[in-house]
XYZ file of C-alpha atoms in Angstrom:
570
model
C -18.260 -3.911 15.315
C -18.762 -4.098 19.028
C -22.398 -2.227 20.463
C -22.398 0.883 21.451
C -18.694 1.658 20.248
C -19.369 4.582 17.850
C -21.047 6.761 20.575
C -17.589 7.845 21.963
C -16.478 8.703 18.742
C -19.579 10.558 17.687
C -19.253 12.364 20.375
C -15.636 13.745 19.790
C -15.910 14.154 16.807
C -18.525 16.571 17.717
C -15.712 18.508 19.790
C -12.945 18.456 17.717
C -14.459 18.286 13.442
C -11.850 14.945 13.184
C -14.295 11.983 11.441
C -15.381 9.233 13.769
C -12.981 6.792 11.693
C -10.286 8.884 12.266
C -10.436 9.426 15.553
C -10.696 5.525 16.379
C -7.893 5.126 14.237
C -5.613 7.476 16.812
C -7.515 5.266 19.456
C -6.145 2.213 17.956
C -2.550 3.634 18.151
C -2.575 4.383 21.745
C -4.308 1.324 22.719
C -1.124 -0.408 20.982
C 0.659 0.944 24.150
C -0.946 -0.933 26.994
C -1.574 -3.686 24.668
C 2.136 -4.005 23.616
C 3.807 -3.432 27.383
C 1.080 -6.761 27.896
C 2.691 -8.507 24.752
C 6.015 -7.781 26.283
C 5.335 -9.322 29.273
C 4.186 -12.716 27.526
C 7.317 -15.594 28.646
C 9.786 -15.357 25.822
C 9.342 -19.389 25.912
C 6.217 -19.292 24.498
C 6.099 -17.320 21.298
C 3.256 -19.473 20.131
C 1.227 -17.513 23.081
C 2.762 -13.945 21.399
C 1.770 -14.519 18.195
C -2.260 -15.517 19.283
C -2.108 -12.355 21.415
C -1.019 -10.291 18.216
C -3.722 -11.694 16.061
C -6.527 -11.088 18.533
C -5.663 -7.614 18.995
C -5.780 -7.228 15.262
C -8.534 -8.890 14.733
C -10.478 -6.855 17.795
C -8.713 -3.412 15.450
C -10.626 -4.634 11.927
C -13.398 -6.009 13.209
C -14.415 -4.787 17.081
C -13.428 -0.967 16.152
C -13.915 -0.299 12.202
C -16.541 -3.163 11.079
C -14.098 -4.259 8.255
C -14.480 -7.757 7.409
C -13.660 -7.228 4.067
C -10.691 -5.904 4.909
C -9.453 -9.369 6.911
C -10.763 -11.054 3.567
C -8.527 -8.295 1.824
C -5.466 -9.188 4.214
C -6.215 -12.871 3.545
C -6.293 -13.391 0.322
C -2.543 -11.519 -0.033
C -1.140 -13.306 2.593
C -1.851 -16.719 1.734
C -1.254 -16.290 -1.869
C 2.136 -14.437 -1.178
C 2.651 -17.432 0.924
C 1.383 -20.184 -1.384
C 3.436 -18.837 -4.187
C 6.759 -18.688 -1.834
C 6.521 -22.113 -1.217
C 5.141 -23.863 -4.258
C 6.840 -21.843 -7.276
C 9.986 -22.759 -8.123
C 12.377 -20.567 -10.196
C 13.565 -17.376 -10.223
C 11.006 -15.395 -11.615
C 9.147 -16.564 -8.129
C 9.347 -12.853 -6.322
C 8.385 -11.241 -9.247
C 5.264 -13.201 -9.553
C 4.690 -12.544 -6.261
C 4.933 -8.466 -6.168
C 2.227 -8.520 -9.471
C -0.039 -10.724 -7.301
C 0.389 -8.349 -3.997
C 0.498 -5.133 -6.187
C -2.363 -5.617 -8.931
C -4.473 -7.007 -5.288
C -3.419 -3.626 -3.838
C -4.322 -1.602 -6.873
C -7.897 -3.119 -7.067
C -8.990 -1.754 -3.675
C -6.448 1.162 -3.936
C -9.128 2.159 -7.315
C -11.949 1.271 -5.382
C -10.847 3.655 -2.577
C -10.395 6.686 -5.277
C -14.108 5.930 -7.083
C -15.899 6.188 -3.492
C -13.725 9.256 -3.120
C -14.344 9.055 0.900
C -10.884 10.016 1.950
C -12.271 10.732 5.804
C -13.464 7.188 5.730
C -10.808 4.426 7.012
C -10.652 1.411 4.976
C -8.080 -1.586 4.331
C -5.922 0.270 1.909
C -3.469 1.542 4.505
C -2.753 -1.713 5.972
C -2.560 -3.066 2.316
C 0.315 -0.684 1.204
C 2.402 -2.052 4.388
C 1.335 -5.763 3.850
C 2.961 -5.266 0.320
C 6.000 -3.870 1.577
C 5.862 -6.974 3.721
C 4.898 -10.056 1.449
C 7.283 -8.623 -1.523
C 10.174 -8.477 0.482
C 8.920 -12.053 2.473
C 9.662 -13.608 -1.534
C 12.159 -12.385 -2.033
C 14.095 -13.493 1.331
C 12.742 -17.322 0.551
C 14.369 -17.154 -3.012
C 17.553 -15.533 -1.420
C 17.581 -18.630 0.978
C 17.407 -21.085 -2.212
C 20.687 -19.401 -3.545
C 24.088 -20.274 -2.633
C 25.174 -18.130 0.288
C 28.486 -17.184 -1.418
C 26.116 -15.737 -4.181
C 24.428 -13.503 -2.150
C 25.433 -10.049 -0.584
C 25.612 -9.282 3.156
C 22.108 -7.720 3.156
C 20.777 -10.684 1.043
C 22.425 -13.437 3.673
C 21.321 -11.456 6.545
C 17.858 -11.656 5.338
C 17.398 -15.221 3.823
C 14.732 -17.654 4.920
C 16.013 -21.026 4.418
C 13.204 -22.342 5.652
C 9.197 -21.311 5.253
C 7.952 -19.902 8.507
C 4.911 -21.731 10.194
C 1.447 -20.241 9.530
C 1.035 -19.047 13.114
C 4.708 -17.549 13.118
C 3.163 -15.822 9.341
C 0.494 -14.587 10.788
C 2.000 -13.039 13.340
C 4.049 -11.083 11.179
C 1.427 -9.767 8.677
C -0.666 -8.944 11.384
C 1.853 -7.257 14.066
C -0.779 -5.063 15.765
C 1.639 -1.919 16.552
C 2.284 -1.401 12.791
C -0.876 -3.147 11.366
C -2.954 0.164 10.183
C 0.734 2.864 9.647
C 3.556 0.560 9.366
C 6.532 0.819 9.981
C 7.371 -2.297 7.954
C 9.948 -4.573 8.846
C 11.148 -8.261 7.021
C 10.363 -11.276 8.822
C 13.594 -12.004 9.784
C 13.574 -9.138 12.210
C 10.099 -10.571 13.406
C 11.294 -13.825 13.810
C 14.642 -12.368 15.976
C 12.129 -10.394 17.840
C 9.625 -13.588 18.824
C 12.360 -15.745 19.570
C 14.536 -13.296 21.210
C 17.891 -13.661 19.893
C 17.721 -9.790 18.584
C 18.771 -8.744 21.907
C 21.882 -10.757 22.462
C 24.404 -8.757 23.069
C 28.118 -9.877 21.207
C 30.446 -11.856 23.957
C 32.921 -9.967 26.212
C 30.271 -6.773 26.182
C 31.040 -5.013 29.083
C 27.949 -6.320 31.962
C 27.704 -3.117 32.773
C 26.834 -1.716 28.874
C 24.347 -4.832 28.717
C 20.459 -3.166 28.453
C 18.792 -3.246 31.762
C 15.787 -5.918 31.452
C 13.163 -7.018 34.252
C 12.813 -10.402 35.943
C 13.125 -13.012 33.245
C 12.858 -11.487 30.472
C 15.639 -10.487 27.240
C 13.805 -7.752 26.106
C 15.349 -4.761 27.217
C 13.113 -1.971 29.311
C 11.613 0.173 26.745
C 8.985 2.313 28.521
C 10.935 5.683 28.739
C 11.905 6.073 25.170
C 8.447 4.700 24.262
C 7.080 7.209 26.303
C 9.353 10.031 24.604
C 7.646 8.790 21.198
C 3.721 8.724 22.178
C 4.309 12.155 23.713
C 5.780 13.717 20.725
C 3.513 11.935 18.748
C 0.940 13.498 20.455
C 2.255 16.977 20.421
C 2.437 16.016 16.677
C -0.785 15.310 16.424
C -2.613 18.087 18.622
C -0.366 20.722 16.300
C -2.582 18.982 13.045
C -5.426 19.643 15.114
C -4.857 23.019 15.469
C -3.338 23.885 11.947
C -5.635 21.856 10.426
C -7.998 24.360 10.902
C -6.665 27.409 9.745
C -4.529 25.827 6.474
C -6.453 23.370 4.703
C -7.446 22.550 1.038
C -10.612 24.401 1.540
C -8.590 27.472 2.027
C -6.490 27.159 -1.337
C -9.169 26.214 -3.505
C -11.630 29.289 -1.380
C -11.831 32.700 -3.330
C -10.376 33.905 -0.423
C -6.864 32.672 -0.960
C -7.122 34.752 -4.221
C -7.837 37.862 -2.328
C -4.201 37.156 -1.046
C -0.941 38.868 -2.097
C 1.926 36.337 -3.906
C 3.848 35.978 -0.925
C 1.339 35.443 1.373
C -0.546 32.714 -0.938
C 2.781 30.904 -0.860
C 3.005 30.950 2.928
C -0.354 29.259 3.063
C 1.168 26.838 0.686
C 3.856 26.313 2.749
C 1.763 25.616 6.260
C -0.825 23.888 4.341
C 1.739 21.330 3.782
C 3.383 21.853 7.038
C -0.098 20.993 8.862
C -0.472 17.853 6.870
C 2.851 16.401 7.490
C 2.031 17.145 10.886
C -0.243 14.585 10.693
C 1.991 11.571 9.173
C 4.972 12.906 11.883
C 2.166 12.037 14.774
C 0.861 9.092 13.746
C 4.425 7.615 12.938
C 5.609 8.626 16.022
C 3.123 6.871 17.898
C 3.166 3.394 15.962
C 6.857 3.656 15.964
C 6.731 4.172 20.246
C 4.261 1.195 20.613
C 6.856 -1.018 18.156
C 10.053 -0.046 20.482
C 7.600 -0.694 23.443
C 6.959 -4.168 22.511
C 11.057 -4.438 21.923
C 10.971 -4.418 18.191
C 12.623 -1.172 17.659
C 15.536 -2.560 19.063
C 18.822 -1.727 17.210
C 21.390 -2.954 19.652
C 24.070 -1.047 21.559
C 26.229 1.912 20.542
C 29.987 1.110 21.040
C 31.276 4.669 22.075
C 28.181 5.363 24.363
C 27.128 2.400 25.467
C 23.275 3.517 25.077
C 20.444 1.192 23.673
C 19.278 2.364 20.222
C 15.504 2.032 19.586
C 15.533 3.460 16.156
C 15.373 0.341 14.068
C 11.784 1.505 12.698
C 12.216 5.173 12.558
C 10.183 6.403 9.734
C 10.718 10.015 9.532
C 12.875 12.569 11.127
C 10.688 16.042 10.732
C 13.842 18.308 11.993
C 16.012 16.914 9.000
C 12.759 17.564 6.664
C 12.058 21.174 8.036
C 15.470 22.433 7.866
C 16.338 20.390 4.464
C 18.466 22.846 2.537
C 18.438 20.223 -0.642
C 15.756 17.892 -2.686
C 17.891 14.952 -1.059
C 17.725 15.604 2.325
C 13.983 16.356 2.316
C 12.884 13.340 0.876
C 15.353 10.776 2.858
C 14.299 12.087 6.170
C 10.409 11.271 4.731
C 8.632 7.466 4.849
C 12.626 6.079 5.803
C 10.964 2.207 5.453
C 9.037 2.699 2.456
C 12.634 3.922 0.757
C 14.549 1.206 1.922
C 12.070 -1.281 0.509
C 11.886 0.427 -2.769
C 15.853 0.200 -2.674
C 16.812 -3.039 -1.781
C 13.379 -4.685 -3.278
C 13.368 -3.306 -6.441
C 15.748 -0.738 -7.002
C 18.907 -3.293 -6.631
C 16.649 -6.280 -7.739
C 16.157 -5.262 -11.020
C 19.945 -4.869 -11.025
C 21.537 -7.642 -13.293
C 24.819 -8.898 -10.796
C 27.776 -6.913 -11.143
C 26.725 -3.792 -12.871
C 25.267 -0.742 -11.746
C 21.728 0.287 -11.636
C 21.126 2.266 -14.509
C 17.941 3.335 -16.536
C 15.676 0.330 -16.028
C 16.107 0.160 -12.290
C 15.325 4.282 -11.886
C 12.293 3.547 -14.200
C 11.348 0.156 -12.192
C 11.392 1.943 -8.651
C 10.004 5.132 -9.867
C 6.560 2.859 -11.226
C 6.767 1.056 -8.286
C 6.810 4.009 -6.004
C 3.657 5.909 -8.091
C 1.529 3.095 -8.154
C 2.078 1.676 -4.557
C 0.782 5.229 -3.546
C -2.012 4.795 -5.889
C -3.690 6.600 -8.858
C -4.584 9.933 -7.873
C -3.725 12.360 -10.967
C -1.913 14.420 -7.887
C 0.186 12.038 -6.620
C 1.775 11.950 -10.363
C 2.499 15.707 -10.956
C 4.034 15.887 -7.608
C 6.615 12.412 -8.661
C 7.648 13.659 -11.830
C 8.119 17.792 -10.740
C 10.147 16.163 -7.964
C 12.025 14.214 -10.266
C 12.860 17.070 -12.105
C 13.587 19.341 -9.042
C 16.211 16.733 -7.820
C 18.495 17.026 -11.142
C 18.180 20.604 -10.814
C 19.617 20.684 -6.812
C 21.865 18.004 -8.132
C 23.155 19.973 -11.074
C 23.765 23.427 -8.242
C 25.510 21.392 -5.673
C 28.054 20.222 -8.511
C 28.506 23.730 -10.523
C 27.596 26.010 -7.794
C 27.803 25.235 -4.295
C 31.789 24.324 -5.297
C 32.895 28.098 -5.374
C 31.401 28.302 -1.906
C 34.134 25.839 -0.351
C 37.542 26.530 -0.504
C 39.455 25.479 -3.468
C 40.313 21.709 -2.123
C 36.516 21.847 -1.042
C 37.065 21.038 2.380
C 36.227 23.942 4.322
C 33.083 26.768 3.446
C 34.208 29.850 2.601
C 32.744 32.876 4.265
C 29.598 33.261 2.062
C 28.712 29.662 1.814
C 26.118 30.730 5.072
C 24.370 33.030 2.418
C 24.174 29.713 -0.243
C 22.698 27.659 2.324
C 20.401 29.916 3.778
C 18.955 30.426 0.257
C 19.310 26.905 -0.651
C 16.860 26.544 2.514
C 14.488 28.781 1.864
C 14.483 27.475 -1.962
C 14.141 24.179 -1.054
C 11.060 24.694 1.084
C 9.102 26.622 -1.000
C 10.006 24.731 -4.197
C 8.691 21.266 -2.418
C 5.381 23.090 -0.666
C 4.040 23.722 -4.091
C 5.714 20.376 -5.662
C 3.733 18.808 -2.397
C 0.178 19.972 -3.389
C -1.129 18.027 -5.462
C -0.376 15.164 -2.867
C -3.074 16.872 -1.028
C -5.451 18.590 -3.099
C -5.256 14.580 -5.118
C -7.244 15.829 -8.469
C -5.855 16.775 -11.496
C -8.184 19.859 -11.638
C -7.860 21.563 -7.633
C -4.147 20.805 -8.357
C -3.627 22.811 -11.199
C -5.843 25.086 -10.108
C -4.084 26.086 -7.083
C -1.009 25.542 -8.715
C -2.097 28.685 -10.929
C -3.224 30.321 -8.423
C 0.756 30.622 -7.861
C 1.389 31.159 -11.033
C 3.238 27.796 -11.631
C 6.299 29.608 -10.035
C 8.086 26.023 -9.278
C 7.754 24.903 -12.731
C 8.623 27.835 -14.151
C 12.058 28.202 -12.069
C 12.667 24.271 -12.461
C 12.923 25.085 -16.397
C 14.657 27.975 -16.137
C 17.394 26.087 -14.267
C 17.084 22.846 -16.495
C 17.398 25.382 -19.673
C 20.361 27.124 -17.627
C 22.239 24.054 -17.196
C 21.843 22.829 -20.996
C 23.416 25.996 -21.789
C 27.174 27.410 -22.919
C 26.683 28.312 -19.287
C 27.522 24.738 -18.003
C 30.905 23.881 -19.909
C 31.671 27.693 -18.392
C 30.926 27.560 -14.626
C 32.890 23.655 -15.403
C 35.896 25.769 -16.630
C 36.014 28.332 -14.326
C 35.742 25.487 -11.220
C 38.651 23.894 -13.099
C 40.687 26.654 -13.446
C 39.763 27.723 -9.309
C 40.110 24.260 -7.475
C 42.303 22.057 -9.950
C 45.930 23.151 -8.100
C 44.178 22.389 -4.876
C 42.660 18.979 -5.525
C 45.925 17.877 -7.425
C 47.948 18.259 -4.654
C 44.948 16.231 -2.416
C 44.937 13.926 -5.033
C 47.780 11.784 -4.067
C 46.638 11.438 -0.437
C 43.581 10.451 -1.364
C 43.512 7.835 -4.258
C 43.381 4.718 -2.166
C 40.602 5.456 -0.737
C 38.800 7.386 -3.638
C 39.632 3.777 -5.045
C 38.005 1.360 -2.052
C 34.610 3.836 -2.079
C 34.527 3.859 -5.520
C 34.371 -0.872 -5.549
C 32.078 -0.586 -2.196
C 29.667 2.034 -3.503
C 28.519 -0.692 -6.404
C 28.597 -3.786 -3.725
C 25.227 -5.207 -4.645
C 23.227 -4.027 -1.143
C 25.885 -1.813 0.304
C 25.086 1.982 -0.529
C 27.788 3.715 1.225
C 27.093 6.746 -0.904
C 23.212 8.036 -0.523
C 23.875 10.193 -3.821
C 22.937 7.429 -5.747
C 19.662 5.722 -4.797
C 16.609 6.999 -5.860
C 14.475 8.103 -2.802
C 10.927 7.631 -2.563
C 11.497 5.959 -6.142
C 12.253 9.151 -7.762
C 15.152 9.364 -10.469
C 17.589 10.780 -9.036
C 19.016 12.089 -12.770
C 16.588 11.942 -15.412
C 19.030 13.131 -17.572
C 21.506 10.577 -16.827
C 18.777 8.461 -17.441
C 18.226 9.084 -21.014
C 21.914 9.026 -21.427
C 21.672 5.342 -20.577
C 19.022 4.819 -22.858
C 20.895 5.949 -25.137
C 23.530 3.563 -24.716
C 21.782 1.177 -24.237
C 20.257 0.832 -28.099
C 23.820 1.915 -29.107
C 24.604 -1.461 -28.075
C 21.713 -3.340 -29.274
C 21.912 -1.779 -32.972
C 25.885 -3.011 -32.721
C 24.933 -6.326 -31.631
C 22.240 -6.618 -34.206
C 24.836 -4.665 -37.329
C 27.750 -7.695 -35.710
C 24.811 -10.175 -36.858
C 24.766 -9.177 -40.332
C 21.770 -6.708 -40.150
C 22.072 -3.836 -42.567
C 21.043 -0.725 -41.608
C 22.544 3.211 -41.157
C 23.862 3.215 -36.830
C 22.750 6.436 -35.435
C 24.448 8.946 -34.304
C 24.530 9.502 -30.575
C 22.931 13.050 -30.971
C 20.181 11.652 -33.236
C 18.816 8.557 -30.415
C 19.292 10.975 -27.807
C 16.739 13.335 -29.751
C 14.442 9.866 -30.589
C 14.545 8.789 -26.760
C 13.548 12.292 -25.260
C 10.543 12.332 -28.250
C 9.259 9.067 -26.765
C 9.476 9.761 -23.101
C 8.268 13.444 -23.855
């Protein structure tokens, strides 16, 4: 760490209660400005020259600002071995060997991090969790290069690295210094278009005068007014956490104070208590996000009808679509955007045999994934699996409930579907600011404490509804939307089978999710239920194939598995 460094620091920390680490890490981020609009300006001819600059500004981060040179040892060691087991195994099983190397590295400092329980404190761990989003999805591009392009899906072919990247060009990539401590995280091949500049070619006949507006020389577009836009909401983002922070925290909650409260007002405190902390994550991923489209990487080409750049090829989060989510899905898409698409089209799909659909085992891969990637606080685990639960619930509404709200041939709301929404709004909200906790509080003990403090009222109404919905009540709300909308869709029916048909063979296309129902987000299931129904199937099939082989033995009934299943998963 460089002399003298801390006293800055020290001192505003002084001012403002933020911990010295903290407050260099929102120095770091704005630094990534300057330092990006000079990485910019580098000749595109020389990328060799980009990717030194990169790695000196990372190294000046970890080692001139935070003292962590166990953390470059930390980055090291996963880099190289991600890198030395993408070139020297063979096989298919390579990725896979490289995610457990990458994620059991991870989980070793991720434990280490929990035991010295210093959560002001910055360490390597951050960086970690995007260099793993980074190195899994670097294997898997080199084995998608070693396959036969006509085996491969558009995303796959898009993404495929025929060819091992030099160490420099490597380097550069793990260590991009805009996204080095917060992400975003990106695959190399969009590194690799950025460096050499071919991600901002624009397709032949483009209009010149639709073309992005560029200085002197250079290809990469001008970026400074939309990277502006970003560090200034970022900041507004982040002087908001400041100020919230202080009045909604997890002192307050866990405070005999909060008790003192009515219900309704202990809920509201809920409520901003997470608001203020995703205030934080909205800030921060605003500003490594503006530095990334300042350097040209959040390039995302031209819109046809407009003609106006796009910079949004590393958005992260979008807080209006989180804070006026009137459903479990649109809350959690609009959150950590990257981290879902890597848990989609890195696991989720990947664990997909070709040609079928993903079923149990790739909802039970990605959820695992998801958990432990996050780590092992006993909070972060009663928030996944409520969530879980609260997504079949919204599910199971917007099928058997929102429907009488629409006209019969559900294309139009009816005049009292502004009463389901505004309810499905304010339900939504203060189901997830309780479900949220325990991400914050992060012990098993504060979480359940302030969830009683509540009196459990989330898990409480997510049974109720679960234990509504296994009910005669089901089969009648299913006859009574039969009996309303069947006329009406029968007549729509014939106008619309071709393309029910074409959705119905793209929705499966191994990488091409037209239909966001289906995916789990944030590696949650998005039907648990359905789930177990799979399960279910599944060992109807093995205990056929095994009775086909001669093996004696009584087949269960469907019922009776079912029952076996749900005892074993509890």
């Amino acid at each position: 760490m460089l002399p003298y460094i801390n006293i800055p620091f020290e001192y505003g920390s002084s001012l403002t209660g933020s911990s010295v680490d903290e407050l260099k890490l929102i120095t770091s981020f704005i630094l990534s400005y300057p330092l990006a609009g000079v990485l910019k300006r580098i000749p595109d001819a020389k990328p060799y020259q980009k990717n030194l600059f990169i790695i000196t500004v990372s190294l000046f981060y970890l080692v001139g600002l935070f003292d962590l040179w166990s953390g470059i040892r930390t980055l090291l060691v996963s880099s190289a071995g991600a890198y030395l087991i993408a070139s020297r195994v063979e096989g298919h099983f390579m990725p896979w060997i490289g995610f457990v190397f990458v994620m059991g590295h991870m989980s070793v400092n991720q434990l280490n991090r929990q035991f010295a329980n210093a959560p002001d404190k910055v360490d390597i761990t951050g960086a970690q969790m995007v260099l793993v989003m980074k190195l899994t999805a670097f294997c898997w591009n080199v084995q998608d290069g070693r396959l036969p392009p006509k085996d491969l899906a558009d995303f796959q072919r898009e993404r495929a690295l025929t060819q091992l990247p030099s160490v420099l060009d490597f380097a550069g990539y793990v260590l991009f210094f805009p996204s080095l401590f917060a992400g975003p995280s990106f695959d190399y091949v969009d590194y690799r278009r950025w460096i050499e500049t071919t991600m901002f070619e624009v397709p032949p006949g483009t209009d010149p005068a639709s073309r992005p507006r560029t200085r002197k020389k250079r290809k990469i577009p001008r970026s400074g007014t939309p990277a502006a836009m970003k560090a200034a909401m970022g900041g507004v983002w982040i002087f908001l956490f400041l100020k919230f922070s202080v009045w909604y925290n997890a002192d307050l909650v866990l405070s005999d104070q909060y008790v003192q409260y009515g219900f309704f007002r202990r809920v509201w405190i809920l409520q901003m208590l997470g608001f203020s902390t995703r205030m934080k994550y909205y800030g921060v991923w605003y500003l490594t996000e503006g530095a990334c489209i300042l350097s040209g990487m959040g390039y995302k080409g031209i819109e046809t009808k407009t003609g106006r750049v796009r910079w949004n090829r590393l958005q992260n989060v979008n807080p209006w679509g989180i804070e006026t989510a009137q459903n479990s899905r649109a809350y959690l898409e609009n959150w950590n955007m990257n981290t879902n698409n890597w848990l989609r089209n890195y696991m989720y799909l990947r664990v997909t045999p070709k040609g079928k659909k993903p079923g149990f085992r790739a909802s039970l891969a990605t959820f695992v994934t998801s958990a432990v990637w996050h780590g092992f606080y006993p909070g972060y685990y009663l928030s996944f699996i409520l969530a879980a639960f609260l997504q079949t619930v919204a599910k199971n509404f917007r099928r058997y409930v929102r429907p009488f709200f629409l006209t019969p041939d559900g294309q139009r709301p009816t005049p009292y579907k502004i009463y389901y929404d505004v309810v499905c709004y304010f339900t939504t909200q203060v189901a997830f600011c309780f479900t949220t906790a325990p991400f914050v509080l992060l012990t098993l003990p504060t979480s359940l404490l302030v969830w009683s403090r509540v009196y459990f009222y989330a898990v409480i109404g997510t049974a109720a509804s679960m234990a509504l919905f296994a009910s005669p009540a089901k089969p009648q709300l299913i006859r009574k939307l039969h009996a309303r909308n069947q006329p009406a869709l029968q007549r729509a029916a014939a106008a619309t089978a071709a393309a029910i048909e074409q959705e119905r063979k793209d929705k499966w296309r191994y990488g091409d999710y037209r239909d966001g129902e289906e995916h789990p987000l944030m590696g949650l299931p998005s039907d648990p239920g359905r789930d177990v129904d799979e399960v279910v199937r599944e060992i109807r099939e093995e205990v056929e194939a095994r009775r086909g082989k001669g093996r004696a033995g009584r087949l269960p009934t469907g019922a009776e598995m079912k029952a076996a299943v749900e005892d074993k998963l509890g």
